[in-house]
Tab-separated table of C-alpha atoms in Angstrom:
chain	number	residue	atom	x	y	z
A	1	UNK	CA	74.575	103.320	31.059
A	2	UNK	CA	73.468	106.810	31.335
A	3	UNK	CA	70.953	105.906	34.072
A	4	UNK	CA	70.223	103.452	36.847
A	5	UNK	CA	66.952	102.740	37.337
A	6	UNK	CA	65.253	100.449	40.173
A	7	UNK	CA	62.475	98.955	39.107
A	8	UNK	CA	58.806	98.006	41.617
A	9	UNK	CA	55.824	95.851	40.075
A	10	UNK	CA	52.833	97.472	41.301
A	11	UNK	CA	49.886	95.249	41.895
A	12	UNK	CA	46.351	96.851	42.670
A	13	UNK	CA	43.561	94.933	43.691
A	14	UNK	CA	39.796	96.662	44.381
A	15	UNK	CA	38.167	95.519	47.420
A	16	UNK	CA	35.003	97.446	46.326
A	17	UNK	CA	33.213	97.809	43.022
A	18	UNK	CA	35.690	100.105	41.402
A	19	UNK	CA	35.702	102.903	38.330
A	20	UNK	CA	37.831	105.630	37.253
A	21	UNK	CA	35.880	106.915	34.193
A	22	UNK	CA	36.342	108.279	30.775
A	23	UNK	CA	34.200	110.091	28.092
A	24	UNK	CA	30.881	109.610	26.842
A	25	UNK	CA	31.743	106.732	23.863
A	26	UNK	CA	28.839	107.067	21.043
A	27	UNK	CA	29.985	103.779	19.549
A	28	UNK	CA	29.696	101.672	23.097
A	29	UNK	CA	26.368	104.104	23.977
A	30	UNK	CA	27.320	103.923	27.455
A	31	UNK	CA	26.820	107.305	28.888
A	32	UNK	CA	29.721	106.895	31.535
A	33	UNK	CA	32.621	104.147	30.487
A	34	UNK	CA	35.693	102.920	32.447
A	35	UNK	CA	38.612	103.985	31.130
A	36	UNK	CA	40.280	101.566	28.381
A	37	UNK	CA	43.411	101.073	25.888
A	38	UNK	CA	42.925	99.029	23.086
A	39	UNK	CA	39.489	97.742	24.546
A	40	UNK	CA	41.215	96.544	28.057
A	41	UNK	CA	40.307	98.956	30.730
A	42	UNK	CA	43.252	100.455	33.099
A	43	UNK	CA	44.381	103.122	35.419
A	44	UNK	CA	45.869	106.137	34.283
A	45	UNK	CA	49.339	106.743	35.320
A	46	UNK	CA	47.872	110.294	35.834
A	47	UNK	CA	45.605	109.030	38.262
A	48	UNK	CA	48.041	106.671	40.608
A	49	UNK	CA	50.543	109.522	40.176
A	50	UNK	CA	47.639	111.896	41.704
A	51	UNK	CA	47.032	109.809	44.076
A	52	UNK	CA	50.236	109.071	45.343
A	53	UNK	CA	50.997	112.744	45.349
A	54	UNK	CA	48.356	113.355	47.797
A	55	UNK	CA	49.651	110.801	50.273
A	56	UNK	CA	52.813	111.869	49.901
A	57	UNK	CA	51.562	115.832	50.824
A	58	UNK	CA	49.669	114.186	53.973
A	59	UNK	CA	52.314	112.173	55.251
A	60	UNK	CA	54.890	115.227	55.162
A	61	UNK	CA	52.488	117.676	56.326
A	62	UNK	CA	51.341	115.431	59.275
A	63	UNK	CA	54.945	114.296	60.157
A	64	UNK	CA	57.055	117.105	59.458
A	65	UNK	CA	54.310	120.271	60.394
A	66	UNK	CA	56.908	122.832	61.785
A	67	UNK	CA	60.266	122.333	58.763
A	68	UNK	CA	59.781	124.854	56.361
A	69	UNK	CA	61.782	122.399	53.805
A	70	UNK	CA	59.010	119.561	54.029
A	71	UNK	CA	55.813	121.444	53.801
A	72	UNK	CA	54.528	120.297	50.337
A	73	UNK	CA	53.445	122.554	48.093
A	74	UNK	CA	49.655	122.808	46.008
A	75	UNK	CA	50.926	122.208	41.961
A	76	UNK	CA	49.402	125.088	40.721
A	77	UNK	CA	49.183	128.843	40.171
A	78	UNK	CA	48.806	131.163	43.519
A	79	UNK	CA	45.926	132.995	41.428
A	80	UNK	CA	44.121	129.533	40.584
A	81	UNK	CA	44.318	128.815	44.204
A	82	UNK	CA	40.599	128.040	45.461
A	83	UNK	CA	39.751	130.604	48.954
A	84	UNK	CA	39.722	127.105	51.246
A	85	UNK	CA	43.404	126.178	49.568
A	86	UNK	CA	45.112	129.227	50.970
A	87	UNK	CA	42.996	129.375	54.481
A	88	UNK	CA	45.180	125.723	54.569
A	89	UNK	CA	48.700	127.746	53.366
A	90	UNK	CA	47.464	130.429	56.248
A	91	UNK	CA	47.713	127.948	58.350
A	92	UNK	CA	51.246	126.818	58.043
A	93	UNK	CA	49.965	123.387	56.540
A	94	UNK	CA	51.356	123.718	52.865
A	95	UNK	CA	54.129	126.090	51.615
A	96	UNK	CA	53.219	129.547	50.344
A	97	UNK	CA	53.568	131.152	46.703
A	98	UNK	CA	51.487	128.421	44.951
A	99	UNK	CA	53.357	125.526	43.029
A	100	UNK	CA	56.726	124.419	42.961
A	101	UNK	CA	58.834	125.740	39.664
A	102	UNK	CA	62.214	126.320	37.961
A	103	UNK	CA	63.602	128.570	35.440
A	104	UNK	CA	67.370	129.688	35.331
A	105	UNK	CA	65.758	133.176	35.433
A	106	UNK	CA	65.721	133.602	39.421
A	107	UNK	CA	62.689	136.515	39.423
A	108	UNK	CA	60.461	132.914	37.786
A	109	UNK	CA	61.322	130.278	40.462
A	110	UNK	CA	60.253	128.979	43.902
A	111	UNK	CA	63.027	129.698	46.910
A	112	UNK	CA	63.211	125.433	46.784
A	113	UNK	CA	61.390	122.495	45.563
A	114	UNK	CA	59.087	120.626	47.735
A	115	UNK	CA	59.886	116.932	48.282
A	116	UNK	CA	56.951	115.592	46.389
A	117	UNK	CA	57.436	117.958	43.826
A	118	UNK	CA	61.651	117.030	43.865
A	119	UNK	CA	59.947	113.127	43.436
A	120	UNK	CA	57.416	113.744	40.553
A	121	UNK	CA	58.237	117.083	38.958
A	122	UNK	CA	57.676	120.608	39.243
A	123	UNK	CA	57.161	123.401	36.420
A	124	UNK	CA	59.948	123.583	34.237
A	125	UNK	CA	61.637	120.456	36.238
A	126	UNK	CA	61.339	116.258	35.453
A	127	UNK	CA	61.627	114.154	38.464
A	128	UNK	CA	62.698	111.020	39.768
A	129	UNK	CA	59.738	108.680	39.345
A	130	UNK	CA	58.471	107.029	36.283
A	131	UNK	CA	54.567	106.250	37.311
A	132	UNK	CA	52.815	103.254	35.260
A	133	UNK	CA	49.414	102.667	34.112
A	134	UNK	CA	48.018	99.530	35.308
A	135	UNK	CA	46.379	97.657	33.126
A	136	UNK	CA	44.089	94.177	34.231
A	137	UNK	CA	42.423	91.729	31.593
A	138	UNK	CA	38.904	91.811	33.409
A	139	UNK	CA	36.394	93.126	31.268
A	140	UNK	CA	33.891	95.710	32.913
A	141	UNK	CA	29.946	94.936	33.660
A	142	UNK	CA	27.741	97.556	32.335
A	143	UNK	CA	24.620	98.632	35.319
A	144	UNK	CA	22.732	101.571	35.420
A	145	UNK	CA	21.248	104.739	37.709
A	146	UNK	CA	18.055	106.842	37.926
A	147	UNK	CA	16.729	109.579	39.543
A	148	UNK	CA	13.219	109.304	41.906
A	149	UNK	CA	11.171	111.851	41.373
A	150	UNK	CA	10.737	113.804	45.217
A	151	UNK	CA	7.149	113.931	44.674
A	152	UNK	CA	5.419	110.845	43.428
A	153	UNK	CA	8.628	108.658	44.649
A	154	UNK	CA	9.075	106.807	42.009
A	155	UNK	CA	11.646	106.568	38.892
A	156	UNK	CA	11.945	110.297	36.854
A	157	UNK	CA	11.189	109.682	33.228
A	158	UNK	CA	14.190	110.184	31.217
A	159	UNK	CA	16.552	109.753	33.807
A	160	UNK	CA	18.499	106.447	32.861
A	161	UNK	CA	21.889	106.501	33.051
A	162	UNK	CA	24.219	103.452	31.857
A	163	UNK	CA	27.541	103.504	33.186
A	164	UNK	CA	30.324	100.665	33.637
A	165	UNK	CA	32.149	99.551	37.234
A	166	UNK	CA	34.886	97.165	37.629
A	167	UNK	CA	33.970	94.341	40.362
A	168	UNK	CA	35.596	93.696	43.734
A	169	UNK	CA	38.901	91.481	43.697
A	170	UNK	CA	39.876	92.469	40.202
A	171	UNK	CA	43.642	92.963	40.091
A	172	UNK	CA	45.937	95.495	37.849
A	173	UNK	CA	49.170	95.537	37.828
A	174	UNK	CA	52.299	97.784	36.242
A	175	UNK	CA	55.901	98.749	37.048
A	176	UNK	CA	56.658	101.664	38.490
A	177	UNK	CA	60.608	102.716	37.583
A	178	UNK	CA	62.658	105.363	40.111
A	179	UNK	CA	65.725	106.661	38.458
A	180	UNK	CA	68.401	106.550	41.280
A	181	UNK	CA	70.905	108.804	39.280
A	182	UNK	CA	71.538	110.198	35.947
A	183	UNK	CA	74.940	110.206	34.244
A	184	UNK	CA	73.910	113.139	31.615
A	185	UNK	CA	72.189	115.017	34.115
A	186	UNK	CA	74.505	114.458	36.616
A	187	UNK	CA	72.064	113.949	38.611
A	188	UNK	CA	71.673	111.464	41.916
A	189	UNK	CA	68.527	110.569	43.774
A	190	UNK	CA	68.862	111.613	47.347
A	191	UNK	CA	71.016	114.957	46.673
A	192	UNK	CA	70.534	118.180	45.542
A	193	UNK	CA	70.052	118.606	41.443
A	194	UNK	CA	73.030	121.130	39.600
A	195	UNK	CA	71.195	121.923	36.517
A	196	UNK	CA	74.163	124.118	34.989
A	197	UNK	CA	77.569	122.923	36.638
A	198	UNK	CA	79.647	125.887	34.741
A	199	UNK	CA	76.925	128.814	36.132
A	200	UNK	CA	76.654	126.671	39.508
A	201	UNK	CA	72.972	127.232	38.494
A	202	UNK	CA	71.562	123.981	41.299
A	203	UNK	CA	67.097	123.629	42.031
A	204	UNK	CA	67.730	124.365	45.789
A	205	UNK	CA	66.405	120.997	46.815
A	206	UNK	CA	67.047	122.581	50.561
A	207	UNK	CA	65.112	119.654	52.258
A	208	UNK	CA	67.857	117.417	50.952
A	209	UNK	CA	70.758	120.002	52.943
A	210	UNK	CA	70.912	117.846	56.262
A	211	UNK	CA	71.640	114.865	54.602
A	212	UNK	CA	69.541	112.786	56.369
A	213	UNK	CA	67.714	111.758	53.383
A	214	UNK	CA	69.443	109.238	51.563
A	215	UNK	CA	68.101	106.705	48.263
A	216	UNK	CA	66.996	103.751	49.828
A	217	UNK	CA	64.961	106.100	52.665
A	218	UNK	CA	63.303	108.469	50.041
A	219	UNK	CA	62.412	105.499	47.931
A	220	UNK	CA	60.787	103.063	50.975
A	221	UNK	CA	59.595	106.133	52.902
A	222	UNK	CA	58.155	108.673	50.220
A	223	UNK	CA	57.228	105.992	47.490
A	224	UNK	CA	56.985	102.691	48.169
A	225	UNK	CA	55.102	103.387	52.022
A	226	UNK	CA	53.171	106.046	50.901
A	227	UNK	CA	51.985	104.208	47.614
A	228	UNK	CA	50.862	100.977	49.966
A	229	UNK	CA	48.724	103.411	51.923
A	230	UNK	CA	46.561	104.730	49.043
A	231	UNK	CA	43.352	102.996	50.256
A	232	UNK	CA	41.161	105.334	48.111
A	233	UNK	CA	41.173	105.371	44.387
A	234	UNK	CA	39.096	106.801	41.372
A	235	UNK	CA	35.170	107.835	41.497
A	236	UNK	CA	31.769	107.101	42.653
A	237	UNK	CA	33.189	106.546	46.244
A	238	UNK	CA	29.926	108.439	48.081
A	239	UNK	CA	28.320	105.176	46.344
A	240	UNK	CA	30.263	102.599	47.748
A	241	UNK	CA	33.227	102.298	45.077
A	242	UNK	CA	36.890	102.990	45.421
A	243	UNK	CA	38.768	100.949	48.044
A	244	UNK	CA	41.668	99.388	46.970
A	245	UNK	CA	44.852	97.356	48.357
A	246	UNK	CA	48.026	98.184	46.677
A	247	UNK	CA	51.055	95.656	47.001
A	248	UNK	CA	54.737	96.391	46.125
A	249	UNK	CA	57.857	94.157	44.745
């Protein structure tokens, strides 16, 4: 077996009226749709894996604020970098030099990876977790929202707007797969990565040098924790949408 792989189901259940939505469908006519597969609606991998990143970056930045090795880093380019994102790298909150990224060409990548990025990838770089979609068999209920006009105070003509929610207590589920090492790769979760043993070309995973970092901690402190704390999930929240529980096994 090239690779050993540990394996979590991942059970979400929305404790508020819930959406994460997708394109304008002409067929449905519903201006703002859920997202769906095949007809059954579900959670983008993309979105959990956004998600989780973020609690990941707060949990290091909150409990590791003066290691140089744990500060996460923003995934992007330093030039795409908003003005408030770098007041936040000013102040010693998130690494400098934008996002994390490899290339065997030294001049093109970062001094080290960041642990979240070492977790779910950087540029140029795979990592560790495999995040699901998770998909539920509840069907959505289509409702609607207007605009009042300021000055009369009532409805604005031609201000309809049909969109679809999922309800409270609707569960979705998925597995979630780590890959503890890789035989090909030569690659083991919990130690620094050697991408080219004959150049002894390694990503500098420097956060990983002390060695107090081991599997089973990485995997119940950086994923499995931090995923049970997302509490927050996809849009409409300023309306009363987006809490959610998640559970792990």
């Amino acid at each position: 077996m090239s690779k050993e792989i540990r394996k979590f189901n991942v059970k979400l259940v929305t404790e508020e009226p819930f959406r994460i939505g997708a394109l304008k469908n002409v067929m449905s006519g519903i201006d703002n749709p859920v997202t769906t597969i095949g007809g059954k609606v579900v959670i983008q991998g993309s979105s959990l894996k956004g998600a989780l990143r973020a609690n990941i970056e707060e949990y290091l930045v909150d409990k590791y604020p003066n290691d140089p090795a744990m500060k996460p880093c923003i995934p992007s380019a330093f030039n795409t970098l908003s003005a408030d994102e770098k007041k936040i790298i000013e102040q010693k909150r998130y690494r400098d030099g934008g996002g994390c990224s490899y290339s065997s060409n030294p001049k093109h990548k970062t001094e080290s990876i960041c642990p979240a990025c070492y977790l779910l990838g950087a540029q140029g770089l795979v990592g560790f977790l495999r995040i699901p979609y998770l998909h539920t068999a509840a069907t959505p209920e289509d409702m609607y929202a207007v605009r009042i006009d300021r000055a009369t105070g009532v409805v604005s003509e031609k201000t309809n707007r049909d969109f679809q929610i999922i309800a409270n207590g609707i569960e979705f589920s998925g597995t979630l797969e780590v890959i503890k090492s890789d035989s090909i790769k030569g690659w083991t979760l919990g130690k620094s990565r050697i991408i080219d043993k004959n150049l002894g070309i390694g990503a500098n995973d420097a956060w990983l040098n002390k060695g107090d970092w081991d599997a089973e901690r990485i995997i119940n402190e950086l994923v499995v924790e931090r995923l049970k704390a997302i509490n927050l999930l996809g849009g409409f929240r300023s309306r009363g949408c987006g809490k959610v529980a998640i559970y792990i096994i």
